[in-house]
Amino acid sequence: MTQSTKSVQPGGFVPVEACWVCGARTLAPVARAIFEFEGYREQDPALAEYTGATVDLVRCAGCGFGQPRAMPTLPDYFGRMYDQRWSDEWIDAEFHSTAKDAIFREVLRDLAARVPAGERTLLDLGAHVGRFIHLAAREGWRAEGVELNPRTSAYAARATGLPVHRADLRDLAEEGRRYAAVTLTDVLEHIPEPVEALQAVRRVVAPGGWVAVKVPHGPNQLRKELLRARLRPGYRPTVADNLVHVSHFTPRALAIALERAGFVDVQVRPAAPELFGSRPSRAGRLAAYAASRVLGPSSPLALNLQAYARAGE
Ligand SMILES: [Zn+2]
């Protein structure tokens, strides 16, 4: 066997044989992810080696879950990708952005309907710059966050005055920390092997407490991208480039993942949209959301999913 004598080797991959959610092995390709890390050439040459690679996104025949056909072998691939050096101005703008407030307010309203006043402790996983825990605290929750990025976690703690942990969830569980509500908003789609991730989440939910998970609807986001590509010549549909989105859920896959992680009373419904851009674009998103609330989470208009589930006693 001849070895390439190139000094620069492309990044490696290891195949994924079974659905991360239901374990089925019938996986059909639905899209292709392209890797582009030229911006990391100085900061992380090993990550930059993945530039130009492609991997299929495959969909499970059993539950509809979408995942990569193969995963990068580079150790801590995701931690390295998310080691982004944001500017102070960008971080501050993120904290003051109202784009996700419709989502945040619905989550707080729905959790308040489930958790009695006086017991309202909350842990937000992937707390980013802290806007959600800030809003939660204003509504009377004893809110804390988990954020691994050193810059955003420091900002979140400073801006909110609330505890923001830069710790692995397993460490928080070991310390005996438990919360009546644990939230993951636009987080689980960034994590491979979501059942294992949710099992770790369950350990910090108090007995009888709730988890709230918001993710994009995988197949509907892909359908929207394919439609956009038909309408705009030259537009390339993107749903999984760099595996930024690595776990692509259907309502059924999200319910199965929560149940397999040990949660009960699972409910999945369409999630409120992110609101930014022009007034017609916002109005369009709100109209699609209103229709999806009537038609249900499996309708093509449900672009995002919101799940609630309870940790058994
Ligand atoms: Zn599956």
XYZ file of C-alpha atoms and ligand atoms in Angstrom:
314
model
C 0.000 0.000 0.000
C 1.415 3.365 -0.965
C 1.144 6.296 1.365
C 0.600 9.761 0.038
C 3.751 11.800 0.435
C 1.770 15.016 0.753
C 2.759 16.800 3.948
C -0.840 17.945 4.411
C -3.293 15.096 5.052
C -7.015 15.708 4.789
C -9.041 15.319 7.964
C -10.335 11.813 8.645
C -13.840 10.426 9.161
C -15.340 7.391 10.866
C -18.629 5.946 9.536
C -21.798 6.129 11.632
C -23.694 2.859 11.080
C -26.921 3.252 13.070
C -29.443 5.975 13.872
C -28.339 7.851 16.994
C -31.964 8.061 18.148
C -33.719 4.752 17.389
C -30.819 2.475 16.394
C -32.241 1.563 12.944
C -29.656 0.920 10.247
C -31.635 1.958 7.157
C -30.164 5.373 6.450
C -30.728 7.161 3.119
C -28.842 10.252 1.911
C -30.901 13.466 1.748
C -28.295 16.253 1.528
C -24.577 16.884 1.488
C -22.521 18.826 4.034
C -19.462 20.727 2.834
C -16.560 21.607 5.145
C -14.923 25.030 4.986
C -12.486 26.078 7.703
C -10.067 28.379 5.859
C -10.663 31.013 8.559
C -9.068 28.611 11.083
C -5.833 28.104 9.090
C -3.747 30.051 11.654
C -5.727 29.248 14.801
C -6.193 25.500 14.232
C -4.404 23.957 11.218
C -5.708 20.434 12.000
C -9.308 21.679 11.806
C -8.518 23.637 8.636
C -7.479 20.334 7.011
C -11.180 19.445 6.721
C -11.703 22.247 4.198
C -13.055 20.774 0.956
C -14.276 17.518 2.529
C -17.915 16.501 2.131
C -20.135 14.097 4.014
C -23.704 12.966 3.305
C -26.515 13.801 5.663
C -28.613 10.625 5.958
C -32.187 10.166 7.188
C -33.348 7.233 9.291
C -36.191 5.162 7.816
C -37.316 4.317 11.338
C -37.776 7.718 13.003
C -36.887 10.334 10.386
C -33.839 11.554 12.325
C -31.045 13.032 10.203
C -27.342 12.638 10.991
C -24.005 12.526 9.132
C -22.997 9.364 7.289
C -19.595 9.766 8.962
C -18.089 11.836 11.763
C -14.768 13.696 11.860
C -12.096 11.775 13.769
C -10.348 14.959 14.917
C -10.463 14.957 18.747
C -12.830 17.620 20.165
C -13.948 18.583 16.643
C -16.961 20.534 17.944
C -15.091 22.324 20.744
C -12.503 23.439 18.206
C -15.141 24.638 15.737
C -16.917 26.639 18.466
C -13.670 28.214 19.701
C -14.715 31.438 18.004
C -13.084 34.729 18.925
C -16.080 37.066 18.859
C -15.666 40.812 19.267
C -16.964 42.615 22.368
C -19.334 44.606 20.153
C -20.849 41.462 18.638
C -21.342 39.863 22.058
C -23.012 42.991 23.431
C -25.295 43.207 20.374
C -26.297 39.553 20.906
C -27.320 40.300 24.508
C -29.534 43.197 23.450
C -30.998 41.435 20.392
C -34.718 40.721 20.685
C -34.662 38.211 17.776
C -35.265 35.201 20.030
C -37.546 36.853 22.577
C -40.737 35.301 21.167
C -39.167 31.858 21.713
C -37.854 32.747 25.172
C -41.198 34.177 26.359
C -43.128 31.102 25.214
C -40.681 28.804 26.994
C -40.992 30.819 30.220
C -44.797 30.915 29.929
C -45.037 27.157 29.277
C -42.645 26.319 32.134
C -44.501 28.619 34.540
C -47.631 26.599 33.731
C -45.782 23.444 34.813
C -43.587 24.526 37.749
C -45.286 26.024 40.834
C -44.166 29.474 42.024
C -41.694 29.064 44.884
C -40.043 26.078 43.165
C -38.828 27.919 40.077
C -35.168 27.056 39.654
C -33.886 26.979 36.081
C -30.689 25.941 34.309
C -30.167 27.098 30.707
C -27.732 24.902 28.786
C -25.790 26.736 26.107
C -26.662 30.034 27.799
C -24.652 31.994 25.195
C -24.532 35.691 26.238
C -27.208 35.239 28.940
C -30.273 36.963 27.495
C -32.608 34.058 28.327
C -31.534 33.733 31.980
C -31.803 37.523 32.236
C -35.455 37.356 31.058
C -36.110 34.327 33.310
C -34.765 36.130 36.388
C -37.012 39.114 35.631
C -39.990 36.714 35.738
C -38.980 35.427 39.154
C -36.975 32.313 38.246
C -33.781 31.544 40.129
C -31.891 31.152 36.873
C -28.400 29.861 36.126
C -26.602 29.080 32.904
C -24.033 26.701 31.475
C -21.804 28.150 28.780
C -18.452 26.678 27.775
C -17.192 29.527 25.600
C -14.950 31.580 27.951
C -15.833 34.960 26.445
C -19.612 34.582 26.260
C -19.852 32.877 29.669
C -17.872 35.720 31.313
C -20.072 38.274 29.555
C -23.283 36.455 30.580
C -22.236 36.333 34.246
C -21.283 40.027 34.221
C -24.377 41.229 32.326
C -26.898 39.243 34.384
C -25.264 38.956 37.808
C -26.403 35.306 37.720
C -24.322 32.112 38.067
C -22.973 30.943 34.706
C -21.081 27.666 34.936
C -18.232 26.818 32.615
C -18.514 23.181 33.565
C -19.435 19.823 32.112
C -23.012 18.816 32.914
C -21.727 15.649 34.544
C -19.707 17.742 37.022
C -22.808 19.757 37.956
C -24.708 16.484 38.493
C -21.873 15.147 40.680
C -22.083 18.305 42.798
C -25.745 17.437 43.425
C -27.174 20.423 41.559
C -30.827 19.885 40.532
C -33.254 22.281 38.824
C -37.035 22.316 38.414
C -36.547 23.324 34.777
C -33.669 22.756 32.369
C -33.763 24.472 28.989
C -31.965 23.747 25.720
C -32.890 26.335 23.090
C -31.118 25.858 19.748
C -28.544 23.597 21.405
C -29.385 19.919 20.796
C -29.041 20.180 17.000
C -25.359 21.030 17.581
C -24.684 17.872 19.635
C -24.012 14.386 18.201
C -25.543 11.319 19.903
C -28.435 13.306 21.426
C -29.814 10.448 23.566
C -26.590 10.327 25.590
C -26.642 14.128 25.862
C -30.235 14.070 27.147
C -29.361 11.338 29.650
C -26.741 13.714 31.090
C -29.351 16.509 31.106
C -31.808 14.328 33.000
C -29.360 13.970 35.892
C -29.613 17.705 36.692
C -33.438 17.804 36.456
C -35.074 17.549 39.884
C -37.453 14.584 40.340
C -40.714 15.574 38.641
C -38.993 18.585 37.013
C -39.153 19.553 33.360
C -36.881 19.834 30.361
C -37.675 22.247 27.498
C -35.947 21.518 24.188
C -36.164 23.722 21.102
C -34.640 22.483 17.831
C -35.132 23.144 14.101
C -37.473 20.702 12.325
C -34.879 18.830 10.227
C -36.868 17.737 7.129
C -38.880 20.985 7.013
C -35.726 23.126 7.156
C -34.283 21.068 4.285
C -37.537 21.447 2.305
C -37.407 25.222 2.877
C -33.783 25.353 1.664
C -34.607 23.303 -1.465
C -37.521 25.634 -2.206
C -35.269 28.684 -1.773
C -32.746 27.126 -4.183
C -35.503 26.660 -6.783
C -36.538 30.294 -6.444
C -33.030 31.787 -6.422
C -30.761 30.427 -9.140
C -27.218 29.919 -7.849
C -28.349 29.457 -4.234
C -26.947 26.275 -2.675
C -29.170 24.691 -0.008
C -27.275 24.432 3.268
C -28.477 22.520 6.304
C -25.419 20.784 7.716
C -22.235 22.471 6.450
C -19.280 21.913 8.820
C -21.788 19.780 10.786
C -22.784 22.925 12.682
C -26.178 21.220 12.692
C -25.310 17.571 13.319
C -28.618 16.233 14.736
C -31.720 16.847 12.601
C -35.004 16.048 14.356
C -38.517 15.126 13.325
C -41.235 15.417 15.999
C -41.145 11.627 16.334
C -37.339 11.472 16.642
C -37.362 14.199 19.306
C -40.002 12.341 21.320
C -38.103 9.036 21.042
C -34.817 10.702 22.079
C -36.439 12.191 25.201
C -38.148 8.910 26.108
C -34.983 6.888 25.625
C -33.175 9.365 27.915
C -35.703 8.543 30.644
C -38.166 11.437 30.314
C -41.951 10.930 30.446
C -45.063 12.932 29.447
C -43.324 14.106 26.257
C -45.124 16.804 24.276
C -43.808 18.178 20.962
C -45.343 21.209 19.260
C -44.221 23.856 16.736
C -41.845 26.425 18.256
C -42.078 30.192 17.937
C -39.872 31.677 15.188
C -36.778 33.803 15.442
C -37.758 37.328 14.382
C -35.268 39.490 12.537
C -34.935 41.213 9.178
C -37.598 43.121 7.283
C -41.164 43.598 8.492
C -42.671 41.389 5.699
C -40.209 38.603 6.548
C -41.158 38.761 10.244
C -44.858 38.840 9.365
C -44.359 35.797 7.114
C -42.664 33.843 9.890
C -45.402 34.721 12.382
C -48.112 33.723 9.899
C -46.395 30.387 9.176
C -46.053 29.799 12.917
C -49.727 30.596 13.568
C -50.739 28.153 10.817
C -48.362 25.480 12.118
C -49.947 25.776 15.583
C -53.241 24.757 13.970
C -51.801 22.108 11.631
C -49.404 20.521 14.128
C -45.661 19.823 14.389
C -45.623 17.439 11.409
C -47.037 19.990 8.946
C -44.512 21.467 6.461
C -44.994 24.914 8.058
C -43.519 23.782 11.403
C -39.939 24.956 10.872
C -38.994 24.599 14.552
C -40.003 22.218 17.317
C -40.515 22.819 21.015
C -40.663 19.816 23.328
C -41.467 19.535 27.023
C -40.895 16.399 29.036
C -40.841 15.480 32.696
C -38.207 13.612 34.660
C -39.865 10.674 36.413
C -40.072 10.861 40.218
Zn -34.012 6.517 13.809
